[in-house]
């Protein structure tokens, strides 16, 4: 069926080397690793662990992080193998296009847009919230919000989004260097906070390690909102909304998965990596190891400093809440500063990631082609500016906190399809060189897909309803515009392959001529 027409690997690679839609390769393995740490270690490392402990799993939130980290790490191996074969912009979208076809590639691309749009907007908004908290702790009584009748405009997200949009327009390497400096500072603060936190840990706070299951109505916070906030699996099976217990560990893992979303974003930058077949898998792997270690340490400290019941009674529990309840109020200032720094780096990487996904879909004709033109700095400047403006408007003008779970379901759906695509590509193109191979094919990728689906069904009913609505909007766009304008369907991608082959032949002739002159 034409709906499931697939792009060849040669067509995908040819697009990266032709015309005015070619990105500049400037990133090394360390740049990619730091990029992954930058986006994964944001405010979540200081807040999500406390929320998972308070509203889902108690001290067993440590296991929630471990489960989420293992599943994400396994999925990342699939990304690494694909990226070593197809170092092109678009990440899961591009990988899916070459295996299970255009319609599913559109679904994944549309999901990635959801994930990164929601994530960037939420993060930019929280950057403002934590900036105000930090200023308040330092004695500066001012607010970044402006009120116009019933409308509230927050200018802080506008500033941080504009700053990184300008850097990314000037060049991905420049943005990566600035992001790297912020990330190294952030890692140092995390290490300091963890070391200090261990002095406040009490063994009694880890008991019971897995609290007995309780009705959600008895627990204050997001888990007590009834059917709409109940995990889908509980609702489908007719269970009453509960928290804690074994099911709480799993729903906690679904929540904290948000913390690991950065590594599919790193794969979107494959086309801008030097020696991508080596550097992309290496960069993803190094970054993943650093992130899992840091999150596990923070989770151990958070759950050991105070009782999960005290965290559940606190408003918006975070690591800073733990220090305050433990009597170390001075640490709140350091943590607030760390959160501001942490969120700053996340904004930059999410801006890059969404732009590259839209860039890839535009280059394929599924979105208007004008969006994928590259400027004089080797970046899609007009698209980058448009994405920055959209982020700034959403984050500055709307309440985006309720949409945070949409990030998780978009990421998990992408991870699932990439895992399914892996054995398909092994069977379809065993001839392709792979600098990295995921072990245990096909059973390991299948288990990865099942694990991701399991986390998805443990997200809330309301999240699933919103997800279905988003998909319906995406199908309307695909059948109304994308299907008719697809360059794969019109045969234009074949012309790209021919042009790329001509360029390679010309480059070979030029090299031979140069060698003859030297001789």
XYZ file of C-alpha atoms in Angstrom:
519
model
C 0.000 0.000 0.000
C 1.184 3.518 -0.790
C 0.424 4.560 2.790
C 3.274 2.300 3.908
C 5.764 3.194 1.177
C 9.273 3.243 2.601
C 12.250 5.450 1.924
C 15.499 3.661 1.126
C 18.588 4.300 3.216
C 20.268 5.647 0.090
C 17.453 8.175 -0.363
C 17.684 9.244 3.282
C 21.450 9.765 3.038
C 21.229 11.491 -0.347
C 19.029 14.179 1.173
C 21.823 15.094 3.576
C 24.242 15.936 0.758
C 22.238 17.790 -1.878
C 20.977 21.294 -2.538
C 20.442 24.062 -0.017
C 19.064 21.699 2.620
C 22.383 20.314 3.848
C 23.396 20.795 7.498
C 26.992 21.412 8.607
C 28.743 18.559 10.471
C 30.494 20.116 13.494
C 29.686 18.006 16.606
C 31.942 15.413 18.242
C 31.089 12.537 20.598
C 31.642 14.694 23.698
C 29.362 17.428 22.284
C 26.605 14.845 21.816
C 27.127 13.325 25.288
C 26.945 16.752 26.917
C 23.869 17.534 24.843
C 22.164 14.421 26.235
C 23.115 15.302 29.810
C 22.052 18.906 29.214
C 18.509 17.993 28.242
C 18.032 15.016 30.593
C 19.429 16.639 33.748
C 17.092 19.596 34.103
C 14.636 20.541 36.794
C 13.476 16.933 36.848
C 16.520 15.775 38.765
C 15.537 18.125 41.598
C 11.757 17.637 41.505
C 10.494 14.505 39.734
C 12.173 12.145 42.202
C 10.383 13.798 45.108
C 7.049 13.688 43.260
C 7.484 10.017 42.374
C 8.209 9.269 46.047
C 5.341 11.387 47.376
C 2.549 10.387 44.982
C 3.538 7.021 43.492
C 6.118 4.728 45.052
C 7.465 6.031 48.373
C 11.143 5.081 48.914
C 10.755 2.573 46.063
C 10.931 5.558 43.701
C 14.588 4.492 43.535
C 13.363 1.382 41.701
C 11.144 3.553 39.487
C 14.235 5.426 38.310
C 16.106 2.170 37.802
C 13.276 0.675 35.709
C 12.892 3.818 33.619
C 16.663 4.065 33.157
C 16.990 0.442 32.024
C 14.115 0.748 29.551
C 15.388 4.054 28.207
C 18.954 2.749 28.021
C 17.804 -0.288 26.046
C 15.752 1.896 23.684
C 18.738 4.204 23.263
C 20.762 1.248 21.956
C 18.233 0.928 19.124
C 18.670 4.631 18.372
C 22.444 4.192 18.406
C 22.356 1.371 15.839
C 20.008 3.300 13.559
C 22.090 6.456 13.863
C 25.239 4.522 12.936
C 23.496 3.405 9.716
C 21.468 6.529 8.894
C 23.168 9.679 10.263
C 20.394 12.005 9.105
C 18.222 14.597 10.848
C 14.852 13.463 12.154
C 15.766 10.732 14.649
C 12.918 8.231 15.140
C 10.974 9.792 12.260
C 13.743 9.075 9.750
C 14.455 5.601 11.170
C 10.775 4.642 10.948
C 10.450 6.007 7.400
C 13.100 3.556 6.165
C 11.498 0.514 7.810
C 7.735 0.536 8.452
C 6.718 3.208 5.982
C 5.543 6.760 5.509
C 2.289 6.697 7.474
C 3.953 5.393 10.637
C 6.846 7.802 10.072
C 4.334 10.636 9.983
C 2.764 9.400 13.237
C 6.188 9.329 14.911
C 7.192 12.711 13.501
C 3.906 14.162 14.710
C 4.471 12.573 18.147
C 7.983 14.038 18.314
C 6.596 17.477 17.536
C 4.151 17.002 20.413
C 6.893 15.786 22.750
C 9.341 18.580 22.025
C 6.780 21.380 21.768
C 5.251 20.428 25.107
C 8.625 19.778 26.748
C 10.167 23.043 25.598
C 7.143 25.088 26.588
C 6.862 23.426 29.992
C 10.590 23.792 30.635
C 10.708 27.437 29.541
C 7.744 28.190 31.825
C 9.324 26.381 34.777
C 12.559 28.267 34.117
C 10.612 31.420 34.886
C 9.001 29.898 37.987
C 12.324 28.790 39.466
C 14.012 32.057 38.485
C 11.388 33.916 40.522
C 11.882 31.477 43.415
C 15.637 32.013 43.326
C 15.277 35.809 43.227
C 12.845 35.631 46.161
C 15.279 33.509 48.185
C 18.010 36.053 47.464
C 15.797 38.876 48.773
C 14.707 40.308 45.406
C 10.956 40.839 45.671
C 9.963 41.162 42.028
C 8.077 39.087 39.482
C 8.563 38.372 35.799
C 4.792 38.280 35.233
C 2.814 41.170 33.782
C -0.954 41.295 34.270
C -3.361 42.793 31.731
C -6.826 42.367 33.148
C -7.451 38.608 33.216
C -4.458 37.881 30.962
C -0.990 37.122 32.358
C 2.194 37.474 30.283
C 5.520 36.155 31.594
C 8.513 37.760 29.911
C 11.185 35.437 31.372
C 10.572 32.494 28.953
C 10.769 34.969 26.106
C 14.301 35.963 27.163
C 15.760 32.456 27.514
C 14.133 31.180 24.289
C 15.304 34.240 22.340
C 18.872 33.852 23.643
C 19.249 30.236 22.515
C 17.365 30.804 19.263
C 19.982 33.392 18.286
C 22.828 31.007 19.226
C 21.334 28.149 17.196
C 20.796 30.398 14.175
C 24.488 31.386 14.320
C 25.570 27.730 14.380
C 24.945 24.464 16.217
C 28.576 24.266 17.389
C 28.373 27.690 19.085
C 25.163 26.690 20.867
C 26.730 23.368 21.912
C 29.743 25.127 23.458
C 27.587 27.489 25.527
C 25.325 24.598 26.488
C 28.367 22.538 27.482
C 29.660 25.244 29.820
C 26.267 25.449 31.569
C 26.063 21.647 31.769
C 29.465 21.216 33.422
C 28.452 23.801 36.030
C 25.164 21.955 36.535
C 26.889 18.593 37.047
C 29.154 20.157 39.660
C 26.148 21.500 41.565
C 24.396 18.111 41.414
C 27.454 16.360 42.847
C 27.714 18.967 45.631
C 24.016 18.635 46.523
C 24.208 14.833 46.612
C 27.306 14.808 48.838
C 25.755 17.274 51.289
C 22.405 15.445 51.192
C 23.969 12.173 52.336
C 24.743 13.807 55.693
C 20.976 14.208 56.284
C 19.932 10.694 55.244
C 18.187 8.561 57.879
C 17.809 4.811 57.382
C 14.332 4.913 58.976
C 13.007 6.929 56.020
C 13.558 3.923 53.742
C 11.077 1.859 55.781
C 8.773 0.525 54.453
C 10.723 0.486 51.196
C 7.607 -0.462 49.215
C 4.656 1.090 51.078
C 1.382 -0.854 50.996
C -1.078 0.213 48.318
C -3.542 2.947 49.347
C -6.609 4.518 47.713
C -5.494 7.568 45.745
C -8.178 9.671 47.450
C -6.212 9.447 50.712
C -3.094 11.010 49.207
C -2.871 14.722 48.571
C -1.562 15.865 45.196
C -1.952 14.924 41.529
C -2.668 11.252 42.239
C -5.975 12.072 43.933
C -7.799 13.491 40.924
C -10.119 10.550 40.196
C -10.571 8.574 36.979
C -8.914 11.083 34.618
C -5.591 10.941 36.480
C -5.823 7.175 37.069
C -3.340 5.039 35.056
C -5.026 3.686 31.924
C -4.245 0.069 32.872
C -5.999 0.444 36.232
C -9.029 1.980 34.555
C -9.279 -0.666 31.808
C -8.980 -3.523 34.301
C -11.574 -1.959 36.621
C -9.197 -1.372 39.523
C -9.765 1.433 41.998
C -7.309 4.376 41.746
C -4.405 3.562 44.057
C -0.923 4.775 44.866
C 2.144 3.017 46.315
C 2.633 -0.733 46.176
C 4.043 -2.481 43.101
C 1.681 -0.623 40.755
C 2.979 2.632 42.236
C 6.539 1.677 41.301
C 5.465 1.157 37.675
C 3.387 4.361 37.480
C 6.330 6.143 39.120
C 8.588 4.781 36.378
C 6.152 6.132 33.766
C 6.331 9.529 35.476
C 10.110 9.719 35.800
C 10.582 8.593 32.197
C 10.255 12.322 31.469
C 13.701 12.602 33.001
C 15.321 10.506 30.272
C 13.700 12.012 27.197
C 16.863 13.794 26.029
C 18.490 10.990 24.158
C 16.088 10.812 21.243
C 16.792 14.533 20.845
C 20.518 13.778 20.547
C 19.737 11.415 17.660
C 18.043 14.298 15.807
C 21.473 15.952 15.602
C 23.080 12.976 13.815
C 23.328 14.918 10.573
C 25.457 17.552 12.311
C 27.915 15.082 13.850
C 31.448 14.553 12.589
C 32.124 10.863 11.856
C 28.508 10.102 12.901
C 28.771 6.320 12.634
C 31.266 6.413 15.516
C 30.416 9.569 17.428
C 26.623 9.276 17.661
C 26.502 5.832 19.379
C 29.473 6.781 21.558
C 27.994 10.152 22.547
C 24.573 8.674 23.327
C 26.111 5.887 25.408
C 28.393 8.163 27.463
C 25.587 10.601 28.166
C 23.158 7.852 29.187
C 25.574 6.367 31.729
C 26.195 9.777 33.350
C 22.483 10.565 33.572
C 21.438 7.229 35.120
C 24.140 7.521 37.799
C 23.150 11.086 38.716
C 19.421 10.330 38.879
C 19.907 7.245 41.036
C 22.073 9.170 43.509
C 19.559 12.035 43.753
C 16.676 9.565 44.241
C 18.546 7.829 47.088
C 19.211 11.175 48.798
C 15.681 12.523 48.312
C 13.926 9.468 49.726
C 16.432 9.093 52.578
C 16.306 12.682 53.866
C 12.594 12.790 54.751
C 9.605 10.470 54.910
C 7.604 10.073 51.703
C 4.504 10.963 53.753
C 5.983 14.355 54.613
C 6.770 14.921 50.935
C 3.166 14.021 50.033
C 1.887 16.681 52.441
C 4.154 19.368 50.969
C 3.122 21.657 48.116
C 5.094 20.854 44.933
C 7.627 18.537 46.636
C 11.205 18.694 45.383
C 14.738 18.040 46.586
C 14.707 21.551 48.030
C 11.630 20.535 50.050
C 13.609 17.630 51.460
C 16.424 19.928 52.601
C 13.943 22.353 54.151
C 12.144 19.580 56.054
C 15.521 18.266 57.189
C 16.388 21.714 58.561
C 18.943 22.720 55.887
C 17.111 25.737 54.487
C 20.367 27.203 53.205
C 20.510 24.468 50.574
C 17.313 25.730 48.943
C 19.222 28.691 47.498
C 21.840 26.464 45.884
C 19.219 24.086 44.523
C 17.096 26.916 43.128
C 20.162 28.294 41.345
C 20.993 24.788 40.043
C 17.458 24.374 38.705
C 17.661 27.679 36.815
C 20.979 26.596 35.270
C 19.630 23.115 34.565
C 16.549 24.354 32.779
C 18.584 26.805 30.723
C 20.441 23.976 28.973
C 17.260 21.955 28.392
C 15.613 24.822 26.520
C 18.491 24.985 24.033
C 18.530 21.256 23.213
C 14.739 21.033 22.851
C 14.779 24.038 20.500
C 17.374 22.210 18.410
C 15.500 18.896 18.498
C 12.101 20.161 17.357
C 13.651 22.238 14.596
C 15.522 19.215 13.216
C 12.426 16.990 13.222
C 10.353 19.610 11.375
C 13.354 20.175 9.064
C 13.445 16.468 8.133
C 9.679 16.252 7.576
C 9.766 19.405 5.462
C 12.677 18.107 3.373
C 10.566 15.014 2.625
C 7.626 17.183 1.543
C 5.342 16.088 4.399
C 5.413 19.686 5.641
C 5.916 22.778 3.429
C 9.337 22.629 1.730
C 10.172 26.239 2.514
C 10.753 25.257 6.153
C 13.879 23.211 5.341
C 16.039 25.806 3.602
C 19.460 26.317 5.199
C 20.962 29.806 5.704
C 24.539 31.037 5.386
C 25.528 29.593 8.793
C 24.526 26.060 7.752
C 21.397 26.053 9.921
C 17.677 26.338 9.027
C 17.561 29.918 10.318
C 13.981 30.815 9.344
C 12.600 27.605 10.805
C 14.668 28.033 13.983
C 13.304 31.551 14.473
C 9.726 30.404 13.822
C 10.062 27.572 16.371
C 11.575 29.986 18.905
C 8.685 32.427 18.475
C 6.143 29.607 18.921
C 7.874 28.332 22.077
C 8.091 31.823 23.531
C 4.400 32.562 22.916
C 3.169 29.261 24.390
C 5.465 29.409 27.440
C 4.852 33.103 28.140
C 1.095 33.126 27.684
C -0.399 29.750 28.627
C -0.605 27.381 31.580
C 1.435 24.497 30.184
C 2.094 22.523 33.381
C -0.976 20.299 32.860
C 0.481 19.063 29.553
C 3.725 17.671 30.991
C 2.544 14.034 30.721
C 2.064 14.546 26.973
C 5.848 14.641 26.707
C 6.106 11.113 28.115
C 3.533 9.515 25.829
C 5.094 11.117 22.749
C 8.548 9.859 23.722
C 7.380 6.346 24.620
C 5.455 5.927 21.374
C 8.572 6.922 19.417
C 10.751 4.545 21.453
C 8.289 1.706 20.829
C 8.279 2.066 17.061
C 12.049 2.461 16.849
C 12.468 -0.789 18.809
C 10.004 -2.580 16.516
C 11.814 -1.200 13.470
C 15.196 -2.590 14.523
C 14.642 -6.309 13.646
C 12.820 -5.206 10.487
C 15.888 -3.266 9.316
C 18.223 -6.153 10.234
C 16.192 -8.463 7.981
C 15.592 -5.867 5.272
C 19.148 -4.522 4.935
C 21.688 -6.922 6.487
C 24.292 -5.516 4.066
C 24.466 -2.078 5.654
C 27.600 -1.363 7.729
C 26.865 -0.883 11.423
C 29.472 0.492 13.805
C 27.191 -0.511 16.695
C 24.776 -3.448 16.982
C 22.224 -4.015 19.723
C 22.674 -7.545 21.113
C 19.951 -10.180 21.239
C 18.115 -9.310 18.040
C 15.137 -9.745 17.568
C 14.073 -10.609 21.129
C 15.737 -7.708 22.933
C 14.129 -5.043 20.682
C 10.751 -6.765 21.056
C 11.095 -6.787 24.857
C 12.068 -3.095 24.720
C 8.912 -2.309 22.729
C 6.733 -4.248 25.201
C 8.350 -2.455 28.165
C 7.686 0.935 26.572
C 4.062 -0.013 25.904
C 3.733 -1.087 29.543
C 4.890 2.338 30.699
C 2.481 3.971 28.247
C -0.564 2.163 29.639
C 0.470 3.339 33.109
C 0.050 6.975 32.086
C -3.213 8.670 32.980
C -6.530 8.305 31.130
C -6.573 12.065 30.470
C -3.127 11.878 28.867
C -4.356 9.145 26.519
C -7.436 11.161 25.562
C -5.279 14.162 24.660
C -2.885 11.896 22.772
C -5.692 10.439 20.632
C -6.977 13.947 19.836
C -3.445 15.000 18.807
C -3.156 11.941 16.518
C -6.515 12.703 14.884
C -5.329 16.238 14.108
C -2.142 14.747 12.652
C -4.064 12.345 10.394
C -6.145 15.244 9.054
C -2.945 17.095 8.096
C -1.354 13.987 6.573
C -4.296 13.044 4.355
C -5.123 16.681 3.582
C -1.588 17.801 2.634
C 1.351 15.500 3.314
C 0.296 12.437 1.317
C -0.073 14.473 -1.893
C 3.161 16.444 -1.439
C 5.430 13.588 -0.312
C 8.661 13.637 -2.351
C 8.865 9.866 -1.992
C 5.458 9.566 -3.654
C 6.324 11.979 -6.486
C 9.655 10.280 -7.212
C 11.761 13.342 -6.371
C 13.910 11.432 -3.886
C 15.288 9.309 -6.727
C 16.614 12.492 -8.290
C 18.391 13.280 -4.997
C 20.132 9.894 -5.113
C 21.295 10.522 -8.681
C 22.548 13.988 -7.729
C 24.403 12.617 -4.702
C 26.055 9.942 -6.862
C 27.115 12.619 -9.381
C 28.588 14.694 -6.557
C 30.551 11.675 -5.305
C 31.838 10.962 -8.825
C 32.835 14.608 -9.235
C 34.573 14.604 -5.851
C 36.475 11.478 -6.858
C 37.585 13.021 -10.146
C 38.670 16.182 -8.355
C 40.725 14.168 -5.864
C 42.367 12.185 -8.686
C 43.239 15.428 -10.513
C 44.773 16.864 -7.357
C 46.870 13.729 -6.850
C 48.036 13.882 -10.501
C 49.122 17.503 -10.073
C 51.010 16.654 -6.872
C 52.745 13.777 -8.678
